[in-house]
Each structure stands twice: as C-alpha cells, then as structure tokens.
Short mmCIF file of C-alpha atoms in Angstrom, two decimals:
data_model
loop_
_atom_site.label_atom_id
_atom_site.label_comp_id
_atom_site.label_asym_id
_atom_site.label_seq_id
_atom_site.Cartn_x
_atom_site.Cartn_y
_atom_site.Cartn_z
CA UNK A 296 25.98 22.96 -25.66
CA UNK A 297 27.44 18.86 -23.43
CA UNK A 298 27.51 22.11 -20.04
CA UNK A 299 23.58 22.56 -20.69
CA UNK A 300 23.11 18.51 -20.67
CA UNK A 301 25.63 17.96 -17.46
CA UNK A 302 23.72 20.50 -16.27
CA UNK A 303 20.60 19.13 -16.77
CA UNK A 304 21.65 15.90 -15.52
CA UNK A 305 23.00 17.13 -12.59
CA UNK A 306 19.51 18.77 -11.71
CA UNK A 307 17.08 16.08 -12.22
CA UNK A 308 19.92 13.74 -9.78
CA UNK A 309 19.37 16.78 -7.19
CA UNK A 310 15.64 15.84 -7.37
CA UNK A 311 15.47 12.03 -8.10
CA UNK A 312 17.81 10.87 -5.13
CA UNK A 313 16.25 12.91 -2.88
CA UNK A 314 12.25 11.83 -3.44
CA UNK A 315 13.97 7.89 -3.82
CA UNK A 316 14.91 8.46 -0.37
CA UNK A 317 11.58 9.50 0.47
CA UNK A 318 9.62 6.97 -1.44
CA UNK A 319 12.44 4.50 0.48
CA UNK A 320 11.43 5.36 3.79
CA UNK A 321 7.11 4.96 2.77
CA UNK A 322 7.91 1.55 1.90
CA UNK A 323 10.34 0.57 5.09
CA UNK A 324 7.23 1.95 6.99
CA UNK A 325 3.99 0.13 5.25
CA UNK A 326 5.68 -2.38 5.94
CA UNK A 327 5.72 -1.77 9.60
CA UNK A 328 2.39 -1.20 9.21
CA UNK A 329 1.63 -4.06 7.82
CA UNK A 330 3.91 -6.87 9.66
CA UNK A 331 2.30 -5.06 13.07
CA UNK A 332 -1.07 -5.92 11.48
CA UNK A 333 0.02 -9.63 11.14
CA UNK A 334 0.60 -9.82 14.57
CA UNK A 335 0.21 -13.01 15.85
CA UNK A 336 -2.20 -11.97 19.74
CA UNK A 337 -3.60 -9.89 17.42
CA UNK A 338 -5.08 -13.39 14.87
CA UNK A 339 -5.20 -15.01 17.43
CA UNK A 340 -7.87 -13.18 19.90
CA UNK A 341 -9.76 -12.31 16.63
CA UNK A 342 -9.99 -16.14 15.31
CA UNK A 343 -11.06 -17.31 18.96
CA UNK A 344 -13.83 -14.96 17.70
CA UNK A 345 -14.80 -16.25 14.98
CA UNK A 346 -15.03 -19.89 17.51
CA UNK A 347 -18.21 -17.67 19.59
CA UNK A 348 -19.75 -15.71 15.80
CA UNK A 349 -18.25 -13.11 15.98
CA UNK A 350 -16.92 -11.41 12.73
CA UNK A 351 -14.13 -8.23 11.52
CA UNK A 352 -16.13 -4.48 10.82
CA UNK A 353 -15.98 -4.83 7.35
CA UNK A 354 -15.92 -0.67 6.73
CA UNK A 355 -17.72 0.69 3.29
CA UNK A 356 -13.76 1.83 2.47
CA UNK A 357 -12.88 -2.06 2.65
CA UNK A 358 -15.96 -2.54 1.11
CA UNK A 359 -16.70 -0.78 -1.97
CA UNK A 360 -13.97 -1.37 -4.30
CA UNK A 361 -15.77 -4.26 -4.88
CA UNK A 362 -20.08 -2.58 -5.29
CA UNK A 363 -18.66 -0.93 -8.61
CA UNK A 364 -21.85 -2.70 -10.48
CA UNK A 365 -23.89 -3.27 -7.77
CA UNK A 366 -25.60 0.28 -7.78
CA UNK A 367 -25.66 0.73 -4.03
CA UNK A 368 -22.36 2.16 -1.74
CA UNK A 369 -21.69 0.28 1.18
CA UNK A 370 -23.18 2.23 4.77
CA UNK A 371 -22.02 -0.59 7.18
CA UNK A 372 -20.92 -4.06 7.85
CA UNK A 373 -23.15 -7.22 7.79
CA UNK A 374 -27.11 -6.50 9.15
CA UNK A 375 -27.59 -8.27 13.08
CA UNK A 376 -24.16 -9.42 13.20
CA UNK A 377 -21.82 -10.07 16.13
CA UNK A 378 -19.01 -7.55 14.94
CA UNK A 379 -15.42 -7.15 16.88
CA UNK A 380 -14.20 -3.82 16.87
CA UNK A 381 -10.32 -2.52 18.92
CA UNK A 382 -8.95 -1.99 21.77
CA UNK A 383 -7.00 0.85 22.90
CA UNK A 384 -7.01 0.39 26.47
CA UNK A 385 -10.65 -0.87 27.55
CA UNK A 386 -10.63 -3.94 26.58
CA UNK A 387 -11.91 -5.83 22.73
CA UNK A 388 -15.13 -4.54 22.14
CA UNK A 389 -18.53 -5.58 20.70
CA UNK A 390 -21.73 -4.92 19.57
CA UNK A 391 -24.23 -6.82 17.49
CA UNK A 392 -24.70 -4.73 14.62
CA UNK A 393 -28.79 -3.74 13.65
CA UNK A 394 -30.91 -3.94 10.69
CA UNK A 395 -27.86 -1.82 8.68
CA UNK A 396 -25.16 -2.83 9.83
CA UNK A 397 -24.12 -0.07 11.90
CA UNK A 398 -23.59 -0.07 15.53
CA UNK A 399 -27.56 0.88 17.35
CA UNK A 400 -29.25 -1.18 19.29
CA UNK A 401 -32.17 -2.60 16.65
CA UNK A 402 -34.88 -1.51 18.59
CA UNK A 403 -33.93 2.74 17.87
CA UNK A 404 -35.34 2.26 14.20
CA UNK A 405 -38.64 1.72 15.46
CA UNK A 406 -41.07 3.92 15.68
CA UNK A 407 -38.57 7.11 14.46
CA UNK A 408 -42.05 8.39 13.27
CA UNK A 409 -43.10 8.90 16.47
CA UNK A 410 -40.80 10.62 18.11
CA UNK A 411 -37.94 13.94 17.92
CA UNK A 412 -34.44 11.81 16.26
CA UNK A 413 -30.89 12.61 15.90
CA UNK A 414 -28.53 11.10 13.70
CA UNK A 415 -24.98 11.45 13.72
CA UNK A 416 -22.85 10.76 10.40
CA UNK A 417 -19.08 9.91 10.89
CA UNK A 418 -16.30 8.49 11.21
CA UNK A 419 -14.88 5.62 13.93
CA UNK A 420 -15.48 8.83 16.85
CA UNK A 421 -18.85 8.25 15.90
CA UNK A 422 -18.59 4.79 15.63
CA UNK A 423 -17.56 5.00 19.61
CA UNK A 424 -14.05 3.30 18.80
CA UNK A 425 -12.43 2.04 20.87
CA UNK A 426 -15.16 1.69 24.04
CA UNK A 427 -17.96 0.33 25.49
CA UNK A 428 -21.45 0.80 23.92
CA UNK A 429 -22.26 2.68 27.66
CA UNK A 430 -19.71 5.60 26.86
CA UNK A 431 -20.24 6.46 23.35
CA UNK A 432 -21.21 9.65 21.34
CA UNK A 433 -24.89 8.55 20.44
CA UNK A 434 -25.79 6.75 23.43
CA UNK A 435 -24.32 9.65 26.12
CA UNK A 436 -26.84 12.62 23.67
CA UNK A 437 -29.35 9.67 23.85
CA UNK A 438 -28.92 10.18 28.21
CA UNK A 439 -28.79 13.98 28.17
CA UNK A 440 -31.32 15.08 25.66
CA UNK A 441 -33.62 11.92 25.99
CA UNK A 442 -33.87 11.87 21.80
CA UNK A 443 -33.52 8.96 20.56
CA UNK A 444 -30.09 8.64 18.36
CA UNK A 445 -29.47 7.25 16.12
CA UNK A 446 -25.15 6.18 15.70
CA UNK A 447 -24.47 6.91 11.31
CA UNK A 448 -20.83 6.48 12.15
CA UNK A 449 -18.23 3.30 10.27
CA UNK A 450 -15.35 3.13 10.97
CA UNK A 451 -12.13 4.21 8.20
CA UNK A 452 -15.49 6.24 7.04
CA UNK A 453 -14.16 9.72 5.17
CA UNK A 454 -15.78 12.82 3.97
CA UNK A 455 -18.11 10.62 0.86
CA UNK A 456 -19.18 7.81 2.99
CA UNK A 457 -20.54 10.93 4.62
CA UNK A 458 -22.11 11.90 1.51
CA UNK A 459 -23.18 8.83 0.61
CA UNK A 460 -25.41 8.65 4.31
CA UNK A 461 -27.20 11.12 3.03
CA UNK A 462 -27.51 10.39 -0.39
CA UNK A 463 -29.03 7.22 0.67
CA UNK A 464 -30.60 7.76 3.98
CA UNK A 465 -31.02 11.10 5.96
CA UNK A 466 -32.33 12.57 2.53
CA UNK A 467 -35.70 9.41 1.83
CA UNK A 468 -36.00 9.70 5.94
CA UNK A 469 -35.80 13.29 6.52
CA UNK A 470 -38.76 12.95 3.61
CA UNK A 471 -40.16 10.44 5.23
CA UNK A 472 -40.76 11.35 9.09
CA UNK A 473 -42.78 14.34 10.28
CA UNK A 474 -41.80 14.62 13.46
CA UNK A 475 -38.11 17.15 15.01
CA UNK A 476 -35.13 15.76 13.60
CA UNK A 477 -31.20 16.75 13.97
CA UNK A 478 -28.61 15.39 11.39
CA UNK A 479 -25.49 16.39 13.34
CA UNK A 480 -22.40 15.89 10.73
CA UNK A 481 -18.65 14.98 12.40
CA UNK A 482 -15.08 15.93 11.28
CA UNK A 483 -12.05 14.28 12.28
CA UNK A 484 -8.65 16.34 11.21
CA UNK A 485 -8.09 12.83 8.62
CA UNK A 486 -11.31 13.20 6.67
CA UNK A 487 -9.46 16.15 4.78
CA UNK A 488 -9.35 13.72 1.69
CA UNK A 489 -7.70 13.90 -1.60
CA UNK A 490 -10.33 14.15 -4.72
CA UNK A 491 -11.73 10.27 -5.11
CA UNK A 492 -13.32 10.02 -9.10
CA UNK A 493 -13.96 5.45 -8.19
CA UNK A 494 -16.35 7.22 -4.61
CA UNK A 495 -17.67 10.09 -6.57
CA UNK A 496 -18.99 7.59 -9.51
CA UNK A 497 -20.78 4.86 -7.14
CA UNK A 498 -22.29 8.01 -5.17
CA UNK A 499 -23.80 8.85 -9.13
CA UNK A 500 -24.85 5.08 -9.41
CA UNK A 501 -26.06 4.80 -5.67
CA UNK A 502 -30.00 5.69 -4.51
CA UNK A 503 -31.85 5.08 -1.78
CA UNK A 504 -31.41 2.34 0.84
CA UNK A 505 -34.34 3.09 2.68
CA UNK A 506 -37.57 0.95 1.99
CA UNK A 507 -40.87 2.06 4.27
CA UNK A 508 -42.99 -0.17 3.32
CA UNK A 509 -43.43 -1.57 6.96
CA UNK A 510 -40.97 0.28 8.80
CA UNK A 511 -37.33 1.43 8.41
CA UNK A 512 -34.76 -1.14 7.08
CA UNK A 513 -32.08 -1.38 4.48
CA UNK A 514 -33.62 -2.64 0.87
CA UNK A 515 -33.25 -6.27 0.23
CA UNK A 516 -31.08 -5.53 -3.21
CA UNK A 517 -29.01 -3.35 -0.59
CA UNK A 518 -28.66 -6.15 2.27
CA UNK A 519 -28.03 -8.78 -0.12
CA UNK A 520 -25.19 -6.55 -2.35
CA UNK A 521 -23.03 -5.73 0.51
CA UNK A 522 -23.62 -9.66 2.04
CA UNK A 523 -22.32 -10.99 -1.30
CA UNK A 524 -19.72 -8.92 -2.34
CA UNK A 525 -18.28 -9.13 1.33
CA UNK A 526 -19.10 -12.98 1.41
CA UNK A 527 -16.95 -13.62 -1.99
CA UNK A 528 -13.86 -11.02 -0.77
CA UNK A 529 -13.37 -11.38 3.03
CA UNK A 530 -12.66 -13.66 5.38
CA UNK A 531 -16.61 -14.90 7.03
CA UNK A 532 -14.65 -18.38 9.21
CA UNK A 533 -11.93 -18.70 10.71
CA UNK A 534 -10.84 -20.85 8.37
CA UNK A 535 -10.88 -17.96 5.13
CA UNK A 536 -8.92 -15.42 9.13
CA UNK A 537 -6.01 -18.52 8.92
CA UNK A 538 -5.43 -18.44 4.94
CA UNK A 539 -6.25 -15.03 4.41
CA UNK A 540 -2.70 -14.55 6.98
CA UNK A 541 -0.77 -17.78 6.28
CA UNK A 542 -1.07 -16.21 2.76
CA UNK A 543 -0.32 -11.77 3.04
CA UNK A 544 -0.07 -10.36 0.35
CA UNK A 545 3.51 -10.31 -1.58
CA UNK A 546 5.51 -7.05 -1.76
CA UNK A 547 8.11 -7.67 -3.93
CA UNK A 548 9.30 -6.49 -7.83
CA UNK A 549 6.09 -4.17 -8.12
CA UNK A 550 6.82 -2.45 -4.78
CA UNK A 551 10.83 -1.75 -6.12
CA UNK A 552 9.00 -0.91 -9.87
CA UNK A 553 7.04 1.68 -7.75
CA UNK A 554 9.55 2.67 -5.41
CA UNK A 555 12.67 2.97 -8.06
CA UNK A 556 9.62 5.19 -10.49
CA UNK A 557 9.64 7.55 -7.32
CA UNK A 558 5.52 7.23 -7.01
CA UNK A 559 4.39 6.94 -3.41
CA UNK A 560 7.22 10.42 -3.41
CA UNK A 561 5.43 11.83 -6.34
CA UNK A 562 1.79 11.05 -4.37
CA UNK A 563 2.43 12.14 -1.18
CA UNK A 564 3.53 15.00 -2.29
CA UNK A 565 0.76 15.77 -4.55
CA UNK A 566 -1.63 15.02 -1.51
CA UNK A 567 0.46 17.52 0.48
CA UNK A 568 -0.05 20.17 -2.24
CA UNK A 569 -4.11 19.34 -2.31
CA UNK A 570 -4.44 19.89 1.40
CA UNK A 571 -2.94 22.73 1.53
CA UNK A 572 -3.64 24.60 -1.64
CA UNK A 573 -7.46 22.76 -2.64
CA UNK A 574 -9.54 25.30 -1.20
CA UNK A 575 -8.13 27.94 -2.80
CA UNK A 576 -9.35 26.05 -6.68
CA UNK A 577 -12.20 24.82 -5.99
CA UNK A 578 -14.41 23.05 -2.57
CA UNK A 579 -12.99 20.17 -0.55
CA UNK A 580 -14.77 16.91 -1.03
CA UNK A 581 -15.54 17.96 2.93
CA UNK A 582 -16.32 21.30 2.39
CA UNK A 583 -19.33 19.39 -0.43
CA UNK A 584 -20.63 17.36 2.24
CA UNK A 585 -21.13 20.35 4.00
CA UNK A 586 -22.84 22.89 1.72
CA UNK A 587 -25.57 18.84 0.63
CA UNK A 588 -26.31 18.51 4.13
CA UNK A 589 -27.32 22.52 4.37
CA UNK A 590 -29.45 21.76 1.05
CA UNK A 591 -30.70 18.37 2.03
CA UNK A 592 -32.44 19.72 6.08
CA UNK A 593 -33.00 22.81 4.39
CA UNK A 594 -36.38 23.38 6.54
CA UNK A 595 -36.42 19.92 7.45
CA UNK A 596 -34.14 18.98 9.22
CA UNK A 597 -31.75 21.29 12.04
CA UNK A 598 -27.76 20.80 10.58
CA UNK A 599 -24.94 20.67 13.31
CA UNK A 600 -21.43 20.49 12.63
CA UNK A 601 -18.32 19.05 14.62
CA UNK A 602 -14.80 19.43 15.13
CA UNK A 603 -12.78 16.50 16.71
CA UNK A 604 -9.69 17.52 17.26
CA UNK A 605 -7.18 15.24 16.36
CA UNK A 606 -4.37 13.99 20.12
CA UNK A 607 -0.90 16.41 19.62
CA UNK A 608 1.03 13.38 20.79
CA UNK A 609 -1.50 10.14 19.24
CA UNK A 610 -2.62 11.20 16.63
CA UNK A 611 0.36 14.46 15.26
CA UNK A 612 -0.49 16.45 12.23
CA UNK A 613 1.44 17.50 9.30
CA UNK A 614 0.96 20.98 11.95
CA UNK A 615 2.34 19.60 15.18
CA UNK A 616 5.32 17.83 13.74
CA UNK A 617 6.60 21.57 12.45
CA UNK A 618 5.53 23.01 15.42
CA UNK A 619 9.15 19.91 16.10
CA UNK A 620 10.94 21.72 14.43
CA UNK A 621 10.43 25.49 16.32
CA UNK A 622 9.22 27.38 13.21
CA UNK A 623 6.91 30.61 13.63
CA UNK A 624 3.97 28.72 14.25
CA UNK A 625 1.96 30.94 11.04
CA UNK A 626 4.61 29.60 9.69
CA UNK A 627 3.40 26.17 9.79
CA UNK A 628 -0.46 27.23 9.09
CA UNK A 629 1.27 28.22 5.73
CA UNK A 630 2.61 24.92 5.39
CA UNK A 631 -0.26 22.51 6.36
CA UNK A 632 -3.40 25.01 6.41
CA UNK A 633 -5.91 25.22 8.94
CA UNK A 634 -8.30 22.07 8.19
CA UNK A 635 -10.59 23.58 11.40
CA UNK A 636 -11.24 26.87 9.98
CA UNK A 637 -12.21 25.69 6.78
CA UNK A 638 -14.78 23.47 8.36
CA UNK A 639 -15.52 26.46 10.30
CA UNK A 640 -15.63 29.02 7.70
CA UNK A 641 -17.71 27.07 5.18
CA UNK A 642 -20.08 25.96 7.83
CA UNK A 643 -21.34 29.51 8.95
CA UNK A 644 -21.32 30.31 5.01
CA UNK A 645 -23.49 27.30 4.97
CA UNK A 646 -25.52 28.72 8.07
CA UNK A 647 -25.02 25.15 9.39
CA UNK A 648 -24.77 26.13 13.60
CA UNK A 649 -20.84 24.51 14.46
CA UNK A 650 -19.29 23.41 17.66
CA UNK A 651 -16.30 23.19 17.44
CA UNK A 652 -15.05 20.15 20.07
CA UNK A 653 -10.73 22.03 20.77
CA UNK A 654 -13.54 23.83 23.53
CA UNK A 655 -13.59 20.70 25.38
CA UNK A 656 -10.00 18.05 24.67
CA UNK A 657 -7.38 19.51 24.84
CA UNK A 658 -5.42 17.57 21.96
CA UNK A 659 -2.20 18.09 24.32
CA UNK A 660 -2.92 16.23 26.73
CA UNK A 661 -3.48 12.55 26.71
CA UNK A 662 -6.38 11.56 29.22
CA UNK A 663 -9.00 12.51 27.15
CA UNK A 664 -6.89 10.10 24.48
CA UNK A 665 -7.23 6.45 24.47
CA UNK A 666 -4.45 5.11 27.09
CA UNK A 667 -3.87 2.53 24.22
CA UNK A 668 -4.84 4.93 20.77
CA UNK A 669 -5.66 7.81 19.62
CA UNK A 670 -9.62 7.78 20.06
CA UNK A 671 -11.19 9.38 22.73
CA UNK A 672 -10.71 8.09 26.11
CA UNK A 673 -14.00 7.68 27.87
CA UNK A 674 -13.42 10.98 29.91
CA UNK A 675 -13.01 12.61 25.83
CA UNK A 676 -16.48 11.06 24.46
CA UNK A 677 -18.60 12.48 27.74
CA UNK A 678 -17.29 15.65 26.81
CA UNK A 679 -17.87 16.53 23.30
CA UNK A 680 -21.42 14.55 23.92
CA UNK A 681 -21.83 17.48 26.25
CA UNK A 682 -21.01 20.05 23.77
CA UNK A 683 -23.64 18.21 21.13
CA UNK A 684 -25.81 18.33 23.84
CA UNK A 685 -26.09 20.75 25.30
CA UNK A 686 -26.19 23.19 22.01
CA UNK A 687 -29.23 20.63 21.01
CA UNK A 688 -30.90 21.62 24.10
CA UNK A 689 -30.79 24.93 23.64
#
C-alpha cells in the first residue's frame, strides 16, 4: 500500500511541476505585455490625442462584457467619433467613425437601396490596421470594382462578432435592399477561437440594430446602450485615462493562486486540444458563422469567404513553431491542425466561393506585412483587395 501511495505521489509530482513551470512562464509573458502597453511614450501620445478630441477604438470584444443586460451586441466603437488606431510603421492611424461606429466615410450609408453594395465582415485586417484610409481593403475594393463597399470589421473581432454583425445588420439589410449585394467574410488564423458561452448568450438576446424609417441608421436603443456602456466603463477623457494608467490592475495574490493551481497552463492545454480536435467532434465558431452566412444569403446576396495568412516571422502560429523543431511537416499538421483547410472545406460544403489570400501573400516574406507589426503592409492590403475584386468582377 505504501509503495502504491509513493508511486502515485511521484506521478502527480511529475505532472504538476512541469505545468507549474509553464504557469510561471505564462505569468511573466503576460506581465511583459502589460508593461509594454503602459510605455510612457505611448501613453503620452494617446493623452495628447485626447486633447485634440480623439478617442481610442473601443472594440466590441472590450465592450461586450458590459453589455450583458442591454439586449445589444456591440459591433463598433463610438459613432461619429474621432478615433485613433495603431502605428506599425506608417504613423498613427486616425479616422472619424461613421453612424455605426465603424471605419467608413458616413456617406457610404446613403442611397444603399439605389446601388449595388459590398459588405466586408472581419477583424483588424478588414478594418485597415494599421494603414491610412486609402490603403484599406474596403477602399481599394471600392476603387477597383466601382461598387459601394462598406467595412463592417473592427479590431479584435472574432467569429462571435461576425455572427453578431450578420444577425443584427446583414440579415435585416439584405431583406430591406433590393439591389445586388455581396457579403465577404474575412478570416485570419486567430479566428480559430474556443466556444464562449457568454458570447453565445449575448447573441441570443440581441436583435436587429437597423432602423430604416428615414434611411439606414442604427436604432436609438443601440446607440444609447453602446454609449452608456463605454462611458461607464472606459476612460473617455485625458484625466480618466491618466488615472487608469496610474492605477493599473494589481497583479498579486490571486495571480499567484492561479499560478500554483496551474489554471493558466490547464486553460492553454485545453485550448490546444480544442484547436486540434474540436472540428472532429462538432462545428467550430468559425464553421458556424460560415454556415450562417450561407443560410442568410440564399438568393438575396452573394457570399464569399476570404483567408488572410499570418506572418511566419512576425506572428508565428503553433504550426510555425513546430516547424522550427525540424520534425516532419505532417507531424506539425497533426499537432496544430490546418485552420485554412477547415475554412476552405466548410465554405465548399456551404456552396460559398473560397478566396485564399496565400495565393498572393507569401507569409515568409516580410514585404507583405507592416514595417513594425504583424498586420499587412500597404502592398499586402493591395494584393488581397485585388484578389477579392477579381472574384466580384467575374
């Protein structure tokens, strides 16, 4: 009996300590990210922009945690607001949000019922991070096709935000508009997310945010609830931002409890297992939104699915890290899975044309990515816009 106890104890220890070490590793990485986000030069720049009337982009994934009882799922930042975005080598991006809090000239929403329209759904790549308006995918597609192109993407979006956009905007719009319409769903590897019960619940509570009484506008309820949520929970002036920066979230006792209970490591392992095997068990959020788009469009619009590859050098995936170990490529596919292939197969099954950005973006060539970041360079955005436009112009 004593030998069995000792043996089991040694097994537990041999499992626990590697996970504990991994938990410490994750803790120090997170600490480094927090310190970098509080860089004095960055804070000074942001506060100076507050003085000029600019606000940060309060994206949907930031705001939705405070929208649980509102009946709305955020799809953009503050409407009609001077907004600042990232700087990845081309200078700090600035723009004025439209009536929905999205990055479009507001005039794009006028006369939608009198012309053909292209709606782009996605995250920061669709939004145009971190380039000026002339270099964004939506502006370039508009120029090439001469079709009114509207960006419905915002930084940090996930398939749950894509689903919210489809439910709250696309569905009512395609029913309202009698003109020709394309809906383009743009994916990036980090869209391969875990199931999120809170987001699913919020989706079930939400309904159309489109008002058509005098043109296409967001409902008063949506604008009011969004504005209240942001102003109640985020800094909206220089003083509030400085107070927020000077009183960052304390990382102490609870963090160390999480470390020693190895909760961080277990969550990462759970995510790895999900990413690799979930598509064998049931559909993922990415697959779900593709199927939803197919169902919504039917004969009312033309759906397209686009895949933008990550930079192997600036934003390496699990697959890229695996290849560095120099083991057979098939082994790396088994470990990490192939997200692009999953998206392609799901699109084909849903009878949606799949556009592979890898055809024009070499993920091992840094010229297609921003000088100081992992988003696309101006050349990269131009290549993707050409690819989408060519498919629409067929």
